[in-house]
Amino acid sequence: MNLNTIVEVKRPKSTDAIGQWRDGYAWLAGGTWLFSEPQVAVDTLIDLDTLGWPSLTATQAGLEIAATCRVADLHAFKGPAEWRSAPLFRDCIDAFLMSFKIWNAATIGGNVCMSLPAGAMISLTAALEGVCTLWPRDGAPREVPVTAFVTGNHKNVLQKGELLRSIHLPAAALSKRYAMRQMSLTRYGRSAVLIIGTAGDRGKDFLLTITASTPRPVQLRFDKTPSAAALRHAIDEHLPAGGYFADVHGSAPYKRHLTYHFAEQIRAELA
Ligand SMILES: Cc1cc2nc3c(=O)[nH]c(=O)nc-3n(C[C@H](O)[C@H](O)[C@H](O)COP(=O)(O)OP(=O)(O)OC[C@H]3O[C@@H](n4cnc5c(N)ncnc54)[C@H](O)[C@@H]3O)c2cc1C
């Protein structure tokens, strides 16, 4: 859609070129959400593309995903063989309801900053223990785990003008085994539930990340793969019946039922 309130699009080479942040400014990533509805409070878009950040940087420490990395680029990425969780990139991306246009334009950072329950890049990066690097407008960069970045439906910790620069996935998390389950009420609908489990060898460091059925990621960590009863108990402890996210993509009782069902499947698969 044409955004008829926009009077300027800035294309900076560095974030220093932007100067003082003011109301009416908005970061522009892929634009798939920004251009999908009126933005009456926005008069200036600041395009992140011209900052020229390398999309994906793999090192021994893990994978650095620039906020501007396109979903399509992450889908094409192939990690080293020891990163046993790398196929999860594709599994999560395939769970993300996308047209051709969104597929080629949407960015990982844009998806995380949208902070929607069905944000599949949130599910992915939370499950792989991602840590966000944030650039406040005034002040030193700060690091926040993805699980703490999203605080609710379309809510996160970003301050005015603050930029998500990148997300780091540690090699230790990428090296774990994983199991994933996802369900939508309709074939091409948004996820009603997307749950990912990861575990090290011999079931050590079992981590369950519940997303889509909840307004923000809920993560349960165990030293080793728990029993079915212990897992169910932990879900109830961290996720009371009132803590599920109800919308047109599924009622809270439906999402709660699927959460128990898939969590147990994942536990059994990784055990
Ligand atoms: C038909 C349709 C279906 C969709 N389905 C889904 C879905 O299933 N799940 C889902 O999660 N989303 C969905 N979306 C919403 C959106 O398209 C995606 O979340 C997408 O990943 C957003 O990425 P983008 O790069 O296009 O972000 P943009 O549209 O460019 O930006 C989104 C928001 O994030 C801010 N932002 C972007 N990058 C940064 C950054 N690095 N730092 C700080 N702020 C930033 C922008 O200012 C803006 O407020 C859908 C949209 C449409 C139109």
mmCIF file of C-alpha atoms and ligand atoms in Angstrom:
data_model
loop_
_atom_site.group_PDB
_atom_site.id
_atom_site.type_symbol
_atom_site.label_atom_id
_atom_site.label_comp_id
_atom_site.label_asym_id
_atom_site.label_seq_id
_atom_site.Cartn_x
_atom_site.Cartn_y
_atom_site.Cartn_z
ATOM 1 C CA MET A 1 0.000 0.000 0.000
ATOM 2 C CA ASN A 2 1.120 3.581 -0.553
ATOM 3 C CA LEU A 3 1.942 5.275 2.725
ATOM 4 C CA ASN A 4 0.672 8.802 2.033
ATOM 5 C CA THR A 5 1.998 10.261 5.309
ATOM 6 C CA ILE A 6 5.633 9.628 4.334
ATOM 7 C CA VAL A 7 7.528 12.744 3.268
ATOM 8 C CA GLU A 8 11.066 11.369 3.379
ATOM 9 C CA VAL A 9 12.956 8.086 3.110
ATOM 10 C CA LYS A 10 16.458 8.297 4.559
ATOM 11 C CA ARG A 11 19.081 5.874 3.279
ATOM 12 C CA PRO A 12 21.992 6.299 5.704
ATOM 13 C CA LYS A 13 25.380 4.602 5.348
ATOM 14 C CA SER A 14 25.775 4.707 9.139
ATOM 15 C CA THR A 15 23.327 5.150 12.016
ATOM 16 C CA ASP A 16 25.328 8.222 13.140
ATOM 17 C CA ALA A 17 24.015 10.019 10.050
ATOM 18 C CA ILE A 18 20.472 10.014 11.444
ATOM 19 C CA GLY A 19 21.031 12.539 14.218
ATOM 20 C CA GLN A 20 18.418 13.129 16.886
ATOM 21 C CA TRP A 21 15.536 10.616 16.903
ATOM 22 C CA ARG A 22 12.069 12.178 16.861
ATOM 23 C CA ASP A 23 8.422 11.102 16.758
ATOM 24 C CA GLY A 24 7.437 10.235 13.177
ATOM 25 C CA TYR A 25 10.630 8.274 12.429
ATOM 26 C CA ALA A 26 10.478 4.514 11.804
ATOM 27 C CA TRP A 27 13.134 1.962 10.865
ATOM 28 C CA LEU A 28 12.351 0.292 7.557
ATOM 29 C CA ALA A 29 13.510 -3.320 7.124
ATOM 30 C CA GLY A 30 11.705 -5.482 4.546
ATOM 31 C CA GLY A 31 8.610 -3.274 4.821
ATOM 32 C CA THR A 32 6.249 -6.254 4.628
ATOM 33 C CA TRP A 33 4.336 -5.158 7.706
ATOM 34 C CA LEU A 34 5.048 -1.411 7.448
ATOM 35 C CA PHE A 35 3.513 -1.276 3.966
ATOM 36 C CA SER A 36 0.621 -3.588 4.838
ATOM 37 C CA GLU A 37 -1.400 -1.039 6.791
ATOM 38 C CA PRO A 38 -1.622 2.757 7.246
ATOM 39 C CA GLN A 39 1.162 4.257 9.380
ATOM 40 C CA VAL A 40 -0.492 7.550 10.295
ATOM 41 C CA ALA A 41 2.066 8.403 12.970
ATOM 42 C CA VAL A 42 5.061 7.937 10.638
ATOM 43 C CA ASP A 43 6.409 10.622 8.283
ATOM 44 C CA THR A 44 10.000 9.413 7.760
ATOM 45 C CA LEU A 45 11.282 5.933 6.989
ATOM 46 C CA ILE A 46 14.924 5.090 7.675
ATOM 47 C CA ASP A 47 16.010 2.270 5.403
ATOM 48 C CA LEU A 48 18.284 -0.244 7.125
ATOM 49 C CA ASP A 49 19.376 -1.808 3.843
ATOM 50 C CA THR A 50 21.965 0.877 3.038
ATOM 51 C CA LEU A 51 23.828 0.156 6.289
ATOM 52 C CA GLY A 52 25.260 -2.830 4.406
ATOM 53 C CA TRP A 53 25.495 -5.279 7.294
ATOM 54 C CA PRO A 54 26.712 -8.769 6.279
ATOM 55 C CA SER A 55 23.666 -11.064 6.573
ATOM 56 C CA LEU A 56 25.212 -14.143 8.133
ATOM 57 C CA THR A 57 28.591 -14.550 9.828
ATOM 58 C CA ALA A 58 29.494 -18.055 10.939
ATOM 59 C CA THR A 59 32.404 -18.468 13.373
ATOM 60 C CA GLN A 60 33.461 -21.117 15.874
ATOM 61 C CA ALA A 61 31.446 -19.220 18.485
ATOM 62 C CA GLY A 62 28.223 -19.535 16.507
ATOM 63 C CA LEU A 63 26.160 -17.674 13.938
ATOM 64 C CA GLU A 64 25.691 -13.922 13.858
ATOM 65 C CA ILE A 65 22.459 -13.053 12.049
ATOM 66 C CA ALA A 66 22.212 -9.399 11.066
ATOM 67 C CA ALA A 67 18.776 -7.920 11.731
ATOM 68 C CA THR A 68 18.650 -7.084 8.010
ATOM 69 C CA CYS A 69 19.225 -10.731 6.942
ATOM 70 C CA ARG A 70 16.363 -11.755 4.654
ATOM 71 C CA VAL A 71 14.289 -14.774 5.550
ATOM 72 C CA ALA A 72 15.154 -16.208 2.118
ATOM 73 C CA ASP A 73 18.911 -15.896 2.862
ATOM 74 C CA LEU A 74 18.600 -17.750 6.131
ATOM 75 C CA HIS A 75 16.599 -20.460 4.350
ATOM 76 C CA ALA A 76 19.480 -20.949 1.903
ATOM 77 C CA PHE A 77 22.127 -21.103 4.653
ATOM 78 C CA LYS A 78 23.893 -24.411 5.263
ATOM 79 C CA GLY A 79 25.914 -24.633 8.465
ATOM 80 C CA PRO A 80 28.796 -26.956 9.297
ATOM 81 C CA ALA A 81 27.839 -30.618 9.881
ATOM 82 C CA GLU A 82 28.305 -30.313 13.646
ATOM 83 C CA TRP A 83 25.510 -27.731 13.825
ATOM 84 C CA ARG A 84 22.834 -30.387 14.103
ATOM 85 C CA SER A 85 20.083 -27.827 14.671
ATOM 86 C CA ALA A 86 20.731 -25.894 11.431
ATOM 87 C CA PRO A 87 17.840 -27.661 9.581
ATOM 88 C CA LEU A 88 15.559 -25.991 12.120
ATOM 89 C CA PHE A 89 16.088 -22.722 10.176
ATOM 90 C CA ARG A 90 14.127 -24.153 7.267
ATOM 91 C CA ASP A 91 11.533 -25.871 9.425
ATOM 92 C CA CYS A 92 10.698 -22.600 11.175
ATOM 93 C CA ILE A 93 10.765 -20.535 7.988
ATOM 94 C CA ASP A 94 8.392 -23.008 6.342
ATOM 95 C CA ALA A 95 6.041 -22.539 9.324
ATOM 96 C CA PHE A 96 5.909 -18.796 8.625
ATOM 97 C CA LEU A 97 2.825 -17.857 6.599
ATOM 98 C CA MET A 98 4.313 -16.085 3.598
ATOM 99 C CA SER A 99 3.514 -14.937 0.132
ATOM 100 C CA PHE A 100 6.281 -14.766 -2.490
ATOM 101 C CA LYS A 101 6.742 -11.060 -1.708
ATOM 102 C CA ILE A 102 7.109 -11.559 2.035
ATOM 103 C CA TRP A 103 9.469 -14.505 1.489
ATOM 104 C CA ASN A 104 11.910 -12.340 -0.472
ATOM 105 C CA ALA A 105 11.610 -9.110 1.474
ATOM 106 C CA ALA A 106 10.980 -9.892 5.153
ATOM 107 C CA THR A 107 13.978 -9.778 7.470
ATOM 108 C CA ILE A 108 14.808 -11.735 10.592
ATOM 109 C CA GLY A 109 15.057 -8.503 12.604
ATOM 110 C CA GLY A 110 11.721 -7.222 11.299
ATOM 111 C CA ASN A 111 10.007 -10.437 12.331
ATOM 112 C CA VAL A 112 11.535 -10.359 15.810
ATOM 113 C CA CYS A 113 10.760 -6.653 16.254
ATOM 114 C CA MET A 114 7.132 -7.220 15.231
ATOM 115 C CA SER A 115 7.011 -9.473 18.297
ATOM 116 C CA LEU A 116 3.877 -11.323 17.196
ATOM 117 C CA PRO A 117 3.073 -14.653 18.897
ATOM 118 C CA ALA A 118 3.272 -16.354 15.470
ATOM 119 C CA GLY A 119 6.675 -14.836 14.724
ATOM 120 C CA ALA A 120 8.492 -17.945 13.546
ATOM 121 C CA MET A 121 11.889 -16.226 13.668
ATOM 122 C CA ILE A 122 11.243 -15.556 17.350
ATOM 123 C CA SER A 123 10.500 -19.269 17.856
ATOM 124 C CA LEU A 124 13.706 -20.198 16.027
ATOM 125 C CA THR A 125 16.075 -17.765 17.688
ATOM 126 C CA ALA A 126 14.573 -18.253 21.165
ATOM 127 C CA ALA A 127 14.889 -22.049 20.881
ATOM 128 C CA LEU A 128 18.516 -21.739 19.765
ATOM 129 C CA GLU A 129 19.278 -19.537 22.762
ATOM 130 C CA GLY A 130 19.752 -16.403 20.662
ATOM 131 C CA VAL A 131 20.997 -13.172 22.170
ATOM 132 C CA CYS A 132 20.004 -9.835 20.614
ATOM 133 C CA THR A 133 22.442 -6.952 20.321
ATOM 134 C CA LEU A 134 20.533 -3.703 20.635
ATOM 135 C CA TRP A 135 21.812 -0.265 19.719
ATOM 136 C CA PRO A 136 20.143 2.408 21.845
ATOM 137 C CA ARG A 137 20.139 5.910 20.329
ATOM 138 C CA ASP A 138 22.197 7.280 23.213
ATOM 139 C CA GLY A 139 24.334 4.811 25.076
ATOM 140 C CA ALA A 140 26.369 1.666 24.706
ATOM 141 C CA PRO A 141 25.056 -1.426 22.888
ATOM 142 C CA ARG A 142 23.227 -3.875 25.148
ATOM 143 C CA GLU A 143 22.565 -7.594 24.919
ATOM 144 C CA VAL A 144 19.201 -9.191 25.656
ATOM 145 C CA PRO A 145 18.214 -12.858 25.201
ATOM 146 C CA VAL A 146 15.454 -13.302 22.606
ATOM 147 C CA THR A 147 13.247 -14.809 25.329
ATOM 148 C CA ALA A 148 13.484 -11.543 27.274
ATOM 149 C CA PHE A 149 13.289 -9.288 24.192
ATOM 150 C CA VAL A 150 9.639 -10.128 23.454
ATOM 151 C CA THR A 151 7.462 -9.064 26.382
ATOM 152 C CA GLY A 152 3.963 -9.683 24.950
ATOM 153 C CA ASN A 153 1.788 -9.658 21.832
ATOM 154 C CA HIS A 154 3.408 -6.983 19.600
ATOM 155 C CA LYS A 155 5.455 -5.754 22.599
ATOM 156 C CA ASN A 156 9.178 -5.810 23.257
ATOM 157 C CA VAL A 157 11.945 -4.092 25.201
ATOM 158 C CA LEU A 158 13.019 -1.695 22.417
ATOM 159 C CA GLN A 159 13.203 1.913 23.596
ATOM 160 C CA LYS A 160 12.321 4.819 21.309
ATOM 161 C CA GLY A 161 14.610 4.705 18.250
ATOM 162 C CA GLU A 162 16.544 1.708 19.553
ATOM 163 C CA LEU A 163 17.759 -0.629 16.842
ATOM 164 C CA LEU A 164 18.031 -4.398 16.804
ATOM 165 C CA ARG A 165 21.460 -4.877 15.227
ATOM 166 C CA SER A 166 21.872 -8.662 15.252
ATOM 167 C CA ILE A 167 21.077 -11.952 16.910
ATOM 168 C CA HIS A 168 23.821 -14.345 17.957
ATOM 169 C CA LEU A 169 23.115 -18.074 18.051
ATOM 170 C CA PRO A 170 25.774 -19.836 20.162
ATOM 171 C CA ALA A 171 27.540 -22.855 18.655
ATOM 172 C CA ALA A 172 26.659 -24.933 21.738
ATOM 173 C CA ALA A 173 22.927 -24.475 21.024
ATOM 174 C CA LEU A 174 23.383 -25.059 17.281
ATOM 175 C CA SER A 175 25.129 -28.351 18.034
ATOM 176 C CA LYS A 176 22.196 -29.822 19.968
ATOM 177 C CA ARG A 177 19.584 -32.219 18.555
ATOM 178 C CA TYR A 178 16.124 -30.791 18.071
ATOM 179 C CA ALA A 179 12.490 -31.720 17.559
ATOM 180 C CA MET A 180 9.757 -29.345 16.437
ATOM 181 C CA ARG A 181 5.961 -29.434 16.212
ATOM 182 C CA GLN A 182 3.708 -26.801 14.655
ATOM 183 C CA MET A 183 -0.016 -26.558 13.997
ATOM 184 C CA SER A 184 -2.311 -24.044 12.311
ATOM 185 C CA LEU A 185 -6.108 -24.124 12.357
ATOM 186 C CA THR A 186 -6.115 -23.690 8.580
ATOM 187 C CA ARG A 187 -3.638 -25.040 6.044
ATOM 188 C CA TYR A 188 -2.056 -21.679 5.266
ATOM 189 C CA GLY A 189 -2.985 -19.987 8.537
ATOM 190 C CA ARG A 190 -0.735 -18.504 11.164
ATOM 191 C CA SER A 191 0.714 -20.908 13.715
ATOM 192 C CA ALA A 192 -1.563 -21.710 16.652
ATOM 193 C CA VAL A 193 1.345 -23.424 18.341
ATOM 194 C CA LEU A 194 5.028 -23.847 17.510
ATOM 195 C CA ILE A 195 7.112 -25.778 20.022
ATOM 196 C CA ILE A 196 10.779 -26.673 19.776
ATOM 197 C CA GLY A 197 12.819 -28.958 21.985
ATOM 198 C CA THR A 198 16.603 -29.187 21.951
ATOM 199 C CA ALA A 199 18.865 -31.583 23.827
ATOM 200 C CA GLY A 200 22.535 -32.427 24.026
ATOM 201 C CA ASP A 201 23.950 -35.940 23.863
ATOM 202 C CA ARG A 202 22.374 -38.446 26.276
ATOM 203 C CA GLY A 203 19.445 -36.071 26.750
ATOM 204 C CA LYS A 204 21.489 -33.508 28.643
ATOM 205 C CA ASP A 205 20.408 -29.859 28.815
ATOM 206 C CA PHE A 206 16.845 -30.405 27.564
ATOM 207 C CA LEU A 207 15.247 -27.104 26.582
ATOM 208 C CA LEU A 208 11.608 -26.696 25.568
ATOM 209 C CA THR A 209 10.530 -23.447 23.907
ATOM 210 C CA ILE A 210 6.791 -22.848 23.637
ATOM 211 C CA THR A 211 5.681 -20.181 21.169
ATOM 212 C CA ALA A 212 2.606 -19.072 19.171
ATOM 213 C CA SER A 213 0.209 -20.534 21.779
ATOM 214 C CA THR A 214 1.529 -17.928 24.204
ATOM 215 C CA PRO A 215 1.891 -14.134 23.814
ATOM 216 C CA ARG A 216 5.675 -14.452 24.286
ATOM 217 C CA PRO A 217 8.132 -17.367 24.316
ATOM 218 C CA VAL A 218 8.023 -19.588 27.385
ATOM 219 C CA GLN A 219 11.150 -21.626 27.967
ATOM 220 C CA LEU A 220 11.618 -24.628 30.264
ATOM 221 C CA ARG A 221 15.110 -25.938 30.966
ATOM 222 C CA PHE A 222 16.063 -29.279 32.526
ATOM 223 C CA ASP A 223 19.493 -30.774 33.251
ATOM 224 C CA LYS A 224 18.352 -33.926 31.438
ATOM 225 C CA THR A 225 15.251 -34.974 29.515
ATOM 226 C CA PRO A 226 12.437 -35.014 32.110
ATOM 227 C CA SER A 227 9.714 -37.603 32.631
ATOM 228 C CA ALA A 228 6.314 -36.949 31.045
ATOM 229 C CA ALA A 229 4.889 -36.038 34.461
ATOM 230 C CA ALA A 230 7.745 -33.660 35.293
ATOM 231 C CA LEU A 231 7.380 -31.899 31.959
ATOM 232 C CA ARG A 232 3.619 -31.488 32.370
ATOM 233 C CA HIS A 233 4.138 -30.179 35.886
ATOM 234 C CA ALA A 234 6.689 -27.629 34.651
ATOM 235 C CA ILE A 235 4.345 -26.452 31.890
ATOM 236 C CA ASP A 236 1.565 -25.888 34.441
ATOM 237 C CA GLU A 237 3.953 -24.099 36.756
ATOM 238 C CA HIS A 238 5.218 -21.655 34.109
ATOM 239 C CA LEU A 239 2.092 -21.433 32.005
ATOM 240 C CA PRO A 240 -1.205 -21.201 33.914
ATOM 241 C CA ALA A 241 -4.448 -21.856 31.991
ATOM 242 C CA GLY A 242 -4.958 -18.061 31.682
ATOM 243 C CA GLY A 243 -1.514 -17.583 30.107
ATOM 244 C CA TYR A 244 -2.389 -18.826 26.616
ATOM 245 C CA PHE A 245 -2.950 -16.500 23.663
ATOM 246 C CA ALA A 246 -6.467 -16.559 22.190
ATOM 247 C CA ASP A 247 -7.158 -15.099 18.746
ATOM 248 C CA VAL A 248 -8.824 -16.040 15.443
ATOM 249 C CA HIS A 249 -6.060 -18.591 14.923
ATOM 250 C CA GLY A 250 -7.201 -20.652 17.911
ATOM 251 C CA SER A 251 -8.880 -20.458 21.311
ATOM 252 C CA ALA A 252 -6.832 -20.648 24.503
ATOM 253 C CA PRO A 253 -8.111 -24.158 25.452
ATOM 254 C CA TYR A 254 -7.256 -25.434 21.946
ATOM 255 C CA LYS A 255 -3.749 -24.003 22.137
ATOM 256 C CA ARG A 256 -3.298 -25.346 25.669
ATOM 257 C CA HIS A 257 -4.327 -28.820 24.547
ATOM 258 C CA LEU A 258 -1.877 -28.742 21.625
ATOM 259 C CA THR A 259 0.885 -27.437 23.863
ATOM 260 C CA TYR A 260 0.639 -30.453 26.203
ATOM 261 C CA HIS A 261 0.258 -32.846 23.268
ATOM 262 C CA PHE A 262 3.246 -31.622 21.261
ATOM 263 C CA ALA A 263 5.477 -31.017 24.286
ATOM 264 C CA GLU A 264 5.087 -34.679 25.197
ATOM 265 C CA GLN A 265 5.779 -35.787 21.596
ATOM 266 C CA ILE A 266 8.953 -33.709 21.558
ATOM 267 C CA ARG A 267 10.044 -35.052 24.955
ATOM 268 C CA ALA A 268 9.543 -38.633 23.785
ATOM 269 C CA GLU A 269 11.356 -37.999 20.503
ATOM 270 C CA LEU A 270 14.409 -36.512 22.185
ATOM 271 C CA ALA A 271 14.479 -38.979 25.104
HETATM 272 C C1 LIG B 1 -0.206 -11.237 4.662
HETATM 273 C C2 LIG B 1 0.765 -11.117 5.822
HETATM 274 C C3 LIG B 1 1.009 -12.255 6.600
HETATM 275 C C4 LIG B 1 1.886 -12.168 7.691
HETATM 276 N N1 LIG B 1 2.091 -13.289 8.451
HETATM 277 C C5 LIG B 1 2.894 -13.209 9.543
HETATM 278 C C6 LIG B 1 3.106 -14.351 10.376
HETATM 279 O O1 LIG B 1 2.575 -15.436 10.156
HETATM 280 N N2 LIG B 1 3.919 -14.210 11.457
HETATM 281 C C7 LIG B 1 4.523 -13.014 11.729
HETATM 282 O O2 LIG B 1 5.274 -12.917 12.696
HETATM 283 N N3 LIG B 1 4.342 -11.920 10.958
HETATM 284 C C8 LIG B 1 3.546 -11.974 9.892
HETATM 285 N N4 LIG B 1 3.358 -10.856 9.121
HETATM 286 C C9 LIG B 1 3.963 -9.555 9.549
HETATM 287 C C10 LIG B 1 5.341 -9.234 8.878
HETATM 288 O O3 LIG B 1 5.238 -9.339 7.477
HETATM 289 C C11 LIG B 1 6.473 -10.129 9.371
HETATM 290 O O4 LIG B 1 6.515 -10.091 10.792
HETATM 291 C C12 LIG B 1 7.845 -9.749 8.796
HETATM 292 O O5 LIG B 1 8.799 -10.709 9.201
HETATM 293 C C13 LIG B 1 8.303 -8.364 9.179
HETATM 294 O O6 LIG B 1 9.631 -8.186 8.674
HETATM 295 P P1 LIG B 1 10.034 -6.932 7.783
HETATM 296 O O7 LIG B 1 11.493 -7.037 7.576
HETATM 297 O O8 LIG B 1 9.199 -6.836 6.565
HETATM 298 O O9 LIG B 1 9.688 -5.737 8.799
HETATM 299 P P2 LIG B 1 9.113 -4.232 8.524
HETATM 300 O O10 LIG B 1 7.726 -4.293 8.008
HETATM 301 O O11 LIG B 1 10.124 -3.465 7.723
HETATM 302 O O12 LIG B 1 9.169 -3.700 10.011
HETATM 303 C C14 LIG B 1 8.325 -4.231 11.016
HETATM 304 C C15 LIG B 1 8.450 -3.373 12.280
HETATM 305 O O13 LIG B 1 9.705 -3.615 12.932
HETATM 306 C C16 LIG B 1 10.491 -2.415 12.991
HETATM 307 N N5 LIG B 1 11.857 -2.843 12.719
HETATM 308 C C17 LIG B 1 12.263 -3.586 11.648
HETATM 309 N N6 LIG B 1 13.566 -3.898 11.757
HETATM 310 C C18 LIG B 1 13.996 -3.329 12.921
HETATM 311 C C19 LIG B 1 15.257 -3.310 13.579
HETATM 312 N N7 LIG B 1 16.344 -3.947 13.100
HETATM 313 N N8 LIG B 1 15.351 -2.655 14.778
HETATM 314 C C20 LIG B 1 14.269 -2.024 15.280
HETATM 315 N N9 LIG B 1 13.049 -2.005 14.709
HETATM 316 C C21 LIG B 1 12.918 -2.662 13.521
HETATM 317 C C22 LIG B 1 9.893 -1.478 11.961
HETATM 318 O O14 LIG B 1 10.113 -0.122 12.292
HETATM 319 C C23 LIG B 1 8.419 -1.876 12.029
HETATM 320 O O15 LIG B 1 7.805 -1.265 13.138
HETATM 321 C C24 LIG B 1 2.519 -10.924 8.012
HETATM 322 C C25 LIG B 1 2.279 -9.805 7.195
HETATM 323 C C26 LIG B 1 1.413 -9.891 6.123
HETATM 324 C C27 LIG B 1 1.178 -8.650 5.291
#
